[in-house]
Amino acid sequence: MTLDDVAARTPSLLQFTEHSDRSLTHRMFRYPAKFHVPVAAGLIEQFSTPGQTILDPFCGSGTILVEASVRGRSSVGTDLDPLAVAVSRAKTSSFPPGQLESVTERLQTCLATLRRPDSEYLALAKSDLTDDDYRRALDGLWVPAIPRLRHWFRNYVIIDLARIRSQILKLELAPAIERWIMVVFASIIRNASNADPVPVSGLEVTAHMRRLDAAGRVINPFALLDKALGRAVRGATAYASERSPATSTSVFQSDATTLQTPTQPDVIITSPPYQNAVDYYRRHQLEMFWLDLTSTQADRLALQPSYIGKHRVAASNPILKAPWAPSPTAQEWLDRMQEQAPPRARDFRAYMTSMDAVFARWADLLPAGGLAVCVVGRSTWNGANIPTDELFLEMAQGRFSMLDHLSYPVKNRYMSYARRNGADIAEEHVLVLEALPPDALP
Ligand SMILES: C[S@@+](CC[C@H](N)C(=O)[O-])C[C@H]1O[C@@H](n2cnc3c(N)ncnc32)[C@H](O)[C@@H]1O
């Protein structure tokens, strides 16, 4: 299918079976813009076969990896974001029967001595610990070096979270199980904070949260953890019994523009970040610090320029100096943006240059004939739809041939993109590309 054919036809509707009630480990962590599970499952079933290895180079919370292993496929998941790697590992870990129950029971017994009575939480909702009481309660506890820590959390919540974290570490668990429990702990951070949990695209203490807090919102980190542990144990138990033992899953941190994998994948199934939609770097700030995935702000800042899809890309970002030969459509959009909004043109250029490097990596990693299945959303700018699917197709030309172009409506607004940044995505597209043999490459 040529690009002109593609432009001339309406994408066919992606067929997928509506949700089964298997939630497996999918509900362990609320991850922004994650795959709709039936879409992930449908793409795996349609475009891979049991025994193959699927690569998801933007694995996020690991939806593809979880669904792959219950469908007899091995998988490799990579992501730039350290929290994504931790979550994906936890969601695809499998433990012997009964082990999680006994560890969580041990943890809950130890935590029982640290819990405040419910009446104290009610009182603290109206009047937090004073600064002096906070300092006294700290008593040598480790707290993360989050800038403006007490803007993001109430004083007593910091103490409770630090006590929970320290108790988890005191159990001296095997590394895999400790990492698993830490992800459960990470899953309560957002709800225990002052930030609004709903707009998952960033991190903000909204007027809505201030109103709830003024009305006496009760935050009990221990109760949040009880619930999260119960849900996580049930999910992990279902996953362990359903995953195919013949499959393997590996997850590691990597920038998709320079990715190398130890094994050659048969198929790539992925959903790259959208332009100007979710700020993963900012969104995951609190969890990254609490899990000690970053110890200083400088550590974290070093990662920031490599996130694809960010808005307000700094003029000094090296990606803006990288060579890039824009396609005619990309050049057209770049010129329009350059004329009206130079910072938006920088974001666009950085996005396109990075995605171009990503497509080049995919062509290297896949065998000839291997499929790259890529979910993409059109974002809007100045009231116009940026045809990201067509821009990707132009990029893929010369490296891939186009097998199919599907689309489906986005019903689940769980993605909660911020409308102000123009990434209001109502429909997603699926590009099915086939890697050309090396002698066909330019
Ligand atoms: C749309 S999300 C993927 C969500 C995933 N499909 C799921 O179900 O959870 C895009 C992911 O791309 C990651 N990302 C952004 N820039 C990246 C880069 N340069 N290399 C690798 N991953 C990157 C983000 O951290 C985010 O997890």
mmCIF file of N, CA, C and O and ligand atoms in Angstrom, residues 31-35 56-63 79-81 84 254-256 271-273 280 306-308, ligand 1:
data_model
loop_
_atom_site.group_PDB
_atom_site.id
_atom_site.type_symbol
_atom_site.label_atom_id
_atom_site.label_comp_id
_atom_site.label_asym_id
_atom_site.label_seq_id
_atom_site.Cartn_x
_atom_site.Cartn_y
_atom_site.Cartn_z
ATOM 1 N N TYR A 31 -1.384 4.226 35.499
ATOM 2 C CA TYR A 31 -0.353 4.782 34.610
ATOM 3 C C TYR A 31 -1.004 5.603 33.514
ATOM 4 O O TYR A 31 -1.966 5.162 32.880
ATOM 5 N N PRO A 32 -0.482 6.807 33.255
ATOM 6 C CA PRO A 32 -1.118 7.658 32.247
ATOM 7 C C PRO A 32 -1.019 7.100 30.832
ATOM 8 O O PRO A 32 0.031 6.590 30.440
ATOM 9 N N ALA A 33 -2.105 7.235 30.084
ATOM 10 C CA ALA A 33 -2.158 6.860 28.666
ATOM 11 C C ALA A 33 -1.773 5.409 28.426
ATOM 12 O O ALA A 33 -1.117 5.088 27.445
ATOM 13 N N LYS A 34 -2.169 4.543 29.377
ATOM 14 C CA LYS A 34 -1.825 3.144 29.147
ATOM 15 C C LYS A 34 -2.750 2.540 28.094
ATOM 16 O O LYS A 34 -3.832 3.082 27.817
ATOM 17 N N PHE A 35 -2.300 1.430 27.522
ATOM 18 C CA PHE A 35 -3.101 0.723 26.537
ATOM 19 C C PHE A 35 -4.446 0.332 27.135
ATOM 20 O O PHE A 35 -4.515 -0.126 28.283
ATOM 21 N N ASP A 56 8.160 -4.192 23.187
ATOM 22 C CA ASP A 56 7.462 -2.920 23.374
ATOM 23 C C ASP A 56 8.494 -1.898 23.863
ATOM 24 O O ASP A 56 8.860 -1.886 25.044
ATOM 25 N N PRO A 57 8.994 -1.051 22.956
ATOM 26 C CA PRO A 57 10.059 -0.114 23.338
ATOM 27 C C PRO A 57 9.565 1.116 24.098
ATOM 28 O O PRO A 57 10.375 1.953 24.509
ATOM 29 N N PHE A 58 8.248 1.249 24.278
ATOM 30 C CA PHE A 58 7.673 2.312 25.119
ATOM 31 C C PHE A 58 6.718 1.593 26.067
ATOM 32 O O PHE A 58 5.507 1.844 26.052
ATOM 33 N N CYS A 59 7.245 0.692 26.887
ATOM 34 C CA CYS A 59 6.359 -0.278 27.561
ATOM 35 C C CYS A 59 5.523 0.342 28.667
ATOM 36 O O CYS A 59 4.523 -0.239 29.083
ATOM 37 N N GLY A 60 5.898 1.541 29.172
ATOM 38 C CA GLY A 60 5.083 2.183 30.203
ATOM 39 C C GLY A 60 4.828 1.225 31.347
ATOM 40 O O GLY A 60 5.764 0.665 31.941
ATOM 41 N N SER A 61 3.562 0.968 31.629
ATOM 42 C CA SER A 61 3.227 0.111 32.775
ATOM 43 C C SER A 61 3.158 -1.369 32.386
ATOM 44 O O SER A 61 2.699 -2.186 33.176
ATOM 45 N N GLY A 62 3.571 -1.711 31.167
ATOM 46 C CA GLY A 62 3.733 -3.128 30.825
ATOM 47 C C GLY A 62 2.475 -3.850 30.372
ATOM 48 O O GLY A 62 2.419 -5.084 30.436
ATOM 49 N N THR A 63 1.472 -3.120 29.866
ATOM 50 C CA THR A 63 0.220 -3.780 29.449
ATOM 51 C C THR A 63 0.496 -4.865 28.395
ATOM 52 O O THR A 63 -0.030 -5.983 28.491
ATOM 53 N N ASP A 79 11.719 1.179 28.506
ATOM 54 C CA ASP A 79 11.151 2.519 28.646
ATOM 55 C C ASP A 79 12.254 3.397 29.232
ATOM 56 O O ASP A 79 13.141 2.917 29.949
ATOM 57 N N LEU A 80 12.182 4.673 28.935
ATOM 58 C CA LEU A 80 13.158 5.619 29.488
ATOM 59 C C LEU A 80 12.888 5.885 30.963
ATOM 60 O O LEU A 80 13.792 6.148 31.750
ATOM 61 N N ASP A 81 11.632 5.805 31.342
ATOM 62 C CA ASP A 81 11.187 6.236 32.662
ATOM 63 C C ASP A 81 11.462 5.160 33.713
ATOM 64 O O ASP A 81 10.966 4.030 33.588
ATOM 65 N N ALA A 84 8.376 3.517 35.136
ATOM 66 C CA ALA A 84 7.733 2.595 34.194
ATOM 67 C C ALA A 84 8.417 1.230 34.265
ATOM 68 O O ALA A 84 7.749 0.188 34.295
ATOM 69 N N SER A 254 15.755 1.941 28.796
ATOM 70 C CA SER A 254 16.507 2.353 27.609
ATOM 71 C C SER A 254 15.787 3.494 26.908
ATOM 72 O O SER A 254 14.565 3.586 26.925
ATOM 73 N N ASP A 255 16.575 4.316 26.273
ATOM 74 C CA ASP A 255 16.027 5.357 25.412
ATOM 75 C C ASP A 255 15.714 4.682 24.071
ATOM 76 O O ASP A 255 16.584 4.051 23.467
ATOM 77 N N ALA A 256 14.482 4.816 23.608
ATOM 78 C CA ALA A 256 14.061 4.111 22.389
ATOM 79 C C ALA A 256 14.815 4.578 21.144
ATOM 80 O O ALA A 256 14.850 3.878 20.143
ATOM 81 N N SER A 271 2.953 1.724 21.805
ATOM 82 C CA SER A 271 2.225 2.982 21.711
ATOM 83 C C SER A 271 3.192 4.092 22.152
ATOM 84 O O SER A 271 3.402 4.311 23.346
ATOM 85 N N PRO A 272 3.822 4.758 21.171
ATOM 86 C CA PRO A 272 4.794 5.809 21.527
ATOM 87 C C PRO A 272 4.099 6.977 22.212
ATOM 88 O O PRO A 272 2.885 7.143 22.071
ATOM 89 N N PRO A 273 4.864 7.792 22.942
ATOM 90 C CA PRO A 273 4.225 8.958 23.588
ATOM 91 C C PRO A 273 3.645 9.877 22.529
ATOM 92 O O PRO A 273 4.175 9.968 21.420
ATOM 93 N N TYR A 280 5.410 12.692 31.462
ATOM 94 C CA TYR A 280 5.760 11.568 32.350
ATOM 95 C C TYR A 280 6.804 11.974 33.380
ATOM 96 O O TYR A 280 6.783 11.531 34.521
ATOM 97 N N SER A 306 15.537 13.671 27.324
ATOM 98 C CA SER A 306 15.344 12.502 26.451
ATOM 99 C C SER A 306 13.892 12.039 26.355
ATOM 100 O O SER A 306 13.585 11.153 25.563
ATOM 101 N N TYR A 307 13.003 12.600 27.180
ATOM 102 C CA TYR A 307 11.587 12.200 27.071
ATOM 103 C C TYR A 307 11.027 12.687 25.745
ATOM 104 O O TYR A 307 11.144 13.867 25.412
ATOM 105 N N ILE A 308 10.406 11.783 25.005
ATOM 106 C CA ILE A 308 9.809 12.140 23.714
ATOM 107 C C ILE A 308 8.394 12.666 23.967
ATOM 108 O O ILE A 308 7.661 12.099 24.787
HETATM 109 C C1 LIG B 1 1.865 6.078 25.770
HETATM 110 S S1 LIG B 1 3.006 5.631 27.031
HETATM 111 C C2 LIG B 1 3.046 3.890 26.927
HETATM 112 C C3 LIG B 1 2.021 3.259 27.850
HETATM 113 C C4 LIG B 1 2.011 1.759 27.747
HETATM 114 N N1 LIG B 1 1.583 1.314 26.445
HETATM 115 C C5 LIG B 1 1.105 1.148 28.822
HETATM 116 O O1 LIG B 1 0.188 0.413 28.509
HETATM 117 O O2 LIG B 1 1.308 1.467 30.003
HETATM 118 C C6 LIG B 1 4.541 6.133 26.336
HETATM 119 C C7 LIG B 1 5.789 5.788 27.140
HETATM 120 O O3 LIG B 1 6.932 6.294 26.441
HETATM 121 C C8 LIG B 1 7.940 6.534 27.406
HETATM 122 N N2 LIG B 1 9.012 7.349 26.793
HETATM 123 C C9 LIG B 1 9.065 8.675 26.563
HETATM 124 N N3 LIG B 1 10.219 9.001 25.955
HETATM 125 C C10 LIG B 1 10.909 7.855 25.795
HETATM 126 C C11 LIG B 1 12.175 7.534 25.216
HETATM 127 N N4 LIG B 1 12.978 8.467 24.710
HETATM 128 N N5 LIG B 1 12.554 6.224 25.187
HETATM 129 C C12 LIG B 1 11.766 5.258 25.730
HETATM 130 N N6 LIG B 1 10.577 5.506 26.305
HETATM 131 C C13 LIG B 1 10.151 6.786 26.328
HETATM 132 C C14 LIG B 1 7.197 7.193 28.548
HETATM 133 O O4 LIG B 1 7.938 7.068 29.738
HETATM 134 C C15 LIG B 1 5.888 6.378 28.543
HETATM 135 O O5 LIG B 1 5.969 5.326 29.456
#
